[in-house]
Short mmCIF file of C-alpha atoms in Angstrom, two decimals:
data_model
loop_
_atom_site.label_atom_id
_atom_site.label_comp_id
_atom_site.label_asym_id
_atom_site.label_seq_id
_atom_site.Cartn_x
_atom_site.Cartn_y
_atom_site.Cartn_z
CA MET A 1 0.00 0.00 0.00
CA ASN A 2 2.81 2.38 0.89
CA GLY A 3 4.37 1.90 -2.59
CA ALA A 4 1.06 2.64 -4.34
CA LEU A 5 0.56 5.81 -2.32
CA ARG A 6 4.11 6.91 -3.07
CA LEU A 7 3.60 6.23 -6.81
CA THR A 8 0.32 8.19 -6.81
CA LEU A 9 1.92 11.16 -5.06
CA LEU A 10 4.85 11.08 -7.47
CA ALA A 11 2.49 11.10 -10.48
CA LEU A 12 0.49 13.98 -8.96
CA LEU A 13 3.65 15.98 -8.32
CA ALA A 14 4.90 15.37 -11.87
CA GLY A 15 1.57 16.57 -13.25
CA CYS A 16 1.68 19.74 -11.17
CA LEU A 17 5.25 20.50 -12.20
CA SER A 18 4.53 19.99 -15.88
CA ALA A 19 1.51 22.31 -15.64
CA CYS A 20 3.67 24.97 -14.03
CA SER A 21 6.33 24.77 -16.70
CA ALA A 22 3.93 24.60 -19.67
CA SER A 23 3.53 28.35 -19.84
CA GLY A 24 6.99 29.76 -19.35
CA PRO A 25 7.87 33.33 -18.52
CA LEU A 26 6.80 36.11 -20.84
CA PRO A 27 9.40 37.70 -23.11
CA ALA A 28 11.23 40.71 -21.73
CA THR A 29 10.28 42.88 -24.71
CA ALA A 30 7.07 44.87 -24.30
CA ALA A 31 4.69 45.24 -27.23
CA PRO A 32 4.58 48.66 -28.93
CA GLN A 33 1.78 50.85 -27.57
CA THR A 34 1.39 52.90 -30.76
CA LEU A 35 0.83 51.68 -34.28
CA PRO A 36 1.66 52.98 -37.74
CA ALA A 37 -1.22 54.00 -39.97
CA LEU A 38 -2.59 50.76 -41.42
CA ASN A 39 -2.38 51.96 -45.03
CA ASP A 40 1.34 52.62 -44.50
CA GLY A 41 2.38 49.48 -42.65
CA TYR A 42 -0.16 46.81 -43.56
CA VAL A 43 1.09 44.34 -46.16
CA LEU A 44 -1.63 43.28 -48.58
CA GLU A 45 -2.35 39.61 -49.18
CA ALA A 46 -4.75 37.32 -51.02
CA GLY A 47 -8.31 37.72 -49.78
CA ASN A 48 -8.09 41.40 -48.85
CA ARG A 49 -10.99 43.53 -50.08
CA LEU A 50 -9.87 46.96 -51.32
CA ARG A 51 -11.55 50.19 -52.35
CA VAL A 52 -9.71 51.74 -55.30
CA VAL A 53 -10.61 55.32 -56.19
CA VAL A 54 -9.30 56.93 -59.37
CA PHE A 55 -10.37 60.53 -58.79
CA GLY A 56 -12.65 61.85 -61.51
CA GLN A 57 -13.02 58.38 -63.06
CA GLU A 58 -16.01 56.57 -61.55
CA SER A 59 -15.83 53.78 -64.13
CA LEU A 60 -12.31 52.88 -62.93
CA SER A 61 -13.15 53.07 -59.22
CA GLY A 62 -14.76 50.42 -57.05
CA GLU A 63 -14.28 47.60 -54.57
CA PHE A 64 -12.04 44.72 -55.61
CA ASN A 65 -10.65 41.52 -54.06
CA VAL A 66 -7.02 40.46 -54.13
CA ASP A 67 -7.15 37.03 -55.80
CA ASN A 68 -5.38 33.86 -54.64
CA ALA A 69 -2.38 34.68 -56.82
CA GLY A 70 -2.04 38.07 -55.08
CA ASN A 71 -3.28 40.12 -58.03
CA LEU A 72 -5.95 42.79 -58.34
CA ALA A 73 -7.96 42.82 -61.59
CA LEU A 74 -8.89 46.40 -62.50
CA PRO A 75 -10.74 47.99 -65.43
CA LEU A 76 -8.28 49.24 -68.09
CA ALA A 77 -5.24 48.72 -65.85
CA GLY A 78 -5.64 44.94 -65.97
CA SER A 79 -3.99 42.67 -63.43
CA VAL A 80 -1.74 44.45 -60.90
CA GLN A 81 0.38 42.61 -58.32
CA ALA A 82 -0.97 43.58 -54.87
CA ALA A 83 0.20 40.95 -52.38
CA GLY A 84 3.33 41.78 -50.43
CA ILE A 85 3.10 45.58 -50.70
CA SER A 86 1.26 48.36 -48.85
CA ALA A 87 -1.91 50.08 -50.05
CA ASN A 88 0.07 53.25 -50.80
CA VAL A 89 2.56 51.37 -52.98
CA LEU A 90 -0.34 49.68 -54.79
CA ALA A 91 -1.96 53.08 -55.46
CA ALA A 92 1.30 54.28 -57.03
CA ARG A 93 1.52 51.12 -59.17
CA ILE A 94 -2.03 51.56 -60.43
CA ALA A 95 -1.37 55.22 -61.28
CA THR A 96 1.81 54.24 -63.13
CA ARG A 97 -0.01 51.54 -65.09
CA LEU A 98 -2.82 53.93 -66.10
CA ARG A 99 -0.22 56.51 -67.17
CA GLN A 100 1.93 54.00 -69.10
CA GLU A 101 -1.07 52.62 -70.98
CA ASN A 102 -1.98 56.22 -71.96
CA TYR A 103 -5.42 56.00 -70.36
CA LEU A 104 -4.86 59.02 -68.11
CA GLN A 105 -2.15 61.70 -68.14
CA ASN A 106 -1.94 62.37 -64.41
CA PRO A 107 -4.06 59.82 -62.51
CA ASN A 108 -4.70 60.40 -58.82
CA VAL A 109 -5.33 57.01 -57.18
CA SER A 110 -6.08 56.02 -53.60
CA VAL A 111 -6.41 52.52 -52.15
CA GLU A 112 -8.17 51.73 -48.88
CA VAL A 113 -8.21 48.30 -47.24
CA LEU A 114 -11.79 47.28 -46.42
CA SER A 115 -11.12 43.86 -44.91
CA PHE A 116 -7.96 42.85 -43.08
CA ARG A 117 -6.42 39.57 -41.94
CA PRO A 118 -8.15 38.26 -38.82
CA PHE A 119 -6.50 38.17 -35.41
CA TYR A 120 -6.41 35.15 -33.10
CA VAL A 121 -7.00 34.71 -29.37
CA LEU A 122 -5.62 31.52 -27.82
CA GLY A 123 -4.93 30.09 -24.40
CA GLU A 124 -6.97 30.61 -21.28
CA VAL A 125 -10.08 32.31 -22.68
CA LYS A 126 -13.61 30.93 -22.84
CA GLN A 127 -13.91 30.82 -26.65
CA PRO A 128 -10.49 30.83 -28.35
CA GLY A 129 -10.48 31.36 -32.08
CA GLU A 130 -10.18 33.64 -35.10
CA PHE A 131 -11.86 37.05 -35.12
CA PRO A 132 -12.30 39.72 -37.81
CA TYR A 133 -9.98 42.68 -37.39
CA LEU A 134 -11.52 46.09 -36.76
CA SER A 135 -9.48 49.25 -36.42
CA GLY A 136 -8.75 50.21 -32.81
CA VAL A 137 -9.01 46.73 -31.29
CA THR A 138 -6.89 46.22 -28.16
CA VAL A 139 -5.80 43.11 -26.25
CA LEU A 140 -8.66 43.63 -23.78
CA SER A 141 -11.34 43.95 -26.47
CA ALA A 142 -9.88 40.88 -28.21
CA ILE A 143 -10.14 38.88 -24.99
CA ALA A 144 -13.71 40.13 -24.54
CA ARG A 145 -14.58 38.90 -28.07
CA ALA A 146 -13.20 35.51 -27.04
CA GLY A 147 -15.67 35.34 -24.16
CA GLY A 148 -13.38 36.76 -21.49
CA TYR A 149 -10.76 35.15 -19.30
CA ASP A 150 -11.10 31.48 -18.37
CA TYR A 151 -10.88 30.60 -14.67
CA ARG A 152 -7.34 29.30 -15.26
CA ALA A 153 -6.13 32.53 -16.87
CA ARG A 154 -3.24 34.48 -15.48
CA GLN A 155 -4.97 37.83 -16.00
CA GLY A 156 -2.64 40.59 -17.04
CA GLU A 157 0.00 38.19 -18.38
CA VAL A 158 -0.59 38.14 -22.11
CA LEU A 159 1.76 37.14 -24.89
CA LEU A 160 1.43 38.95 -28.22
CA ILE A 161 2.83 37.21 -31.30
CA ARG A 162 3.27 39.52 -34.30
CA GLN A 163 4.86 39.10 -37.70
CA THR A 164 7.41 41.85 -38.27
CA ALA A 165 9.92 41.97 -41.10
CA GLY A 166 8.89 38.49 -42.23
CA ARG A 167 9.39 36.73 -38.90
CA LEU A 168 7.29 36.07 -35.81
CA GLU A 169 8.20 38.04 -32.70
CA GLU A 170 6.87 37.60 -29.17
CA PHE A 171 6.07 40.54 -26.88
CA ARG A 172 4.67 41.10 -23.41
CA ALA A 173 1.35 42.88 -23.80
CA THR A 174 -0.93 44.83 -21.52
CA GLU A 175 -4.70 44.89 -21.88
CA LEU A 176 -4.39 48.30 -23.58
CA THR A 177 -1.89 47.17 -26.23
CA PRO A 178 -3.33 47.84 -29.71
CA LEU A 179 -3.49 44.96 -32.18
CA LEU A 180 -2.62 44.72 -35.85
CA PRO A 181 -4.21 42.38 -38.39
CA GLY A 182 -2.79 38.87 -38.08
CA ASP A 183 -1.72 39.28 -34.43
CA ILE A 184 -1.99 36.32 -32.07
CA VAL A 185 -3.00 37.00 -28.46
CA ARG A 186 -2.11 34.19 -26.06
CA VAL A 187 -3.43 34.33 -22.50
CA GLN A 188 -1.10 32.47 -20.17
CA GLU A 189 -2.23 29.79 -17.73
CA ARG A 190 -2.14 30.60 -14.03
CA ARG A 191 0.42 28.72 -11.98
CA PHE A 192 -1.13 26.97 -9.03
#
């Protein structure tokens, strides 16, 4: 009997220790508390919905989707590569194409992103998952969309995973940290 009790206690202790080590310490780097304008910093990708306005040319303006190949099919301008660049760079490319094809002498083009990549909330929340990005969303509002903290959550200890310069970086985040499209919010588990 003594051996069985000892084995049970050892298994229980191992389980507790593995639960404590499963969510390690947060990174030392804090997440940025200010964001660039989305049209400047957001990199377009397949599936984005864009509003293209060619001023004074209603027939060339409208809402368009970036296709799976990363292109935008536009009247007169044809197919323009959109994935991997910002909305401002795309506007300049469209203007250049319209000028080169001799459709307009001095086109003035603007591009606005209508739908962004979703963000994700994982870890100790009631309903983890993918959520549509809306401008101005913070870590706290993201957690609220995911149903709030779970009873196991270590409130206030949130990991933010963000793609910057083509690689994923981890940051410590506060509840007021603003999110960007594609961000991953991970709520850590409380240590018992």
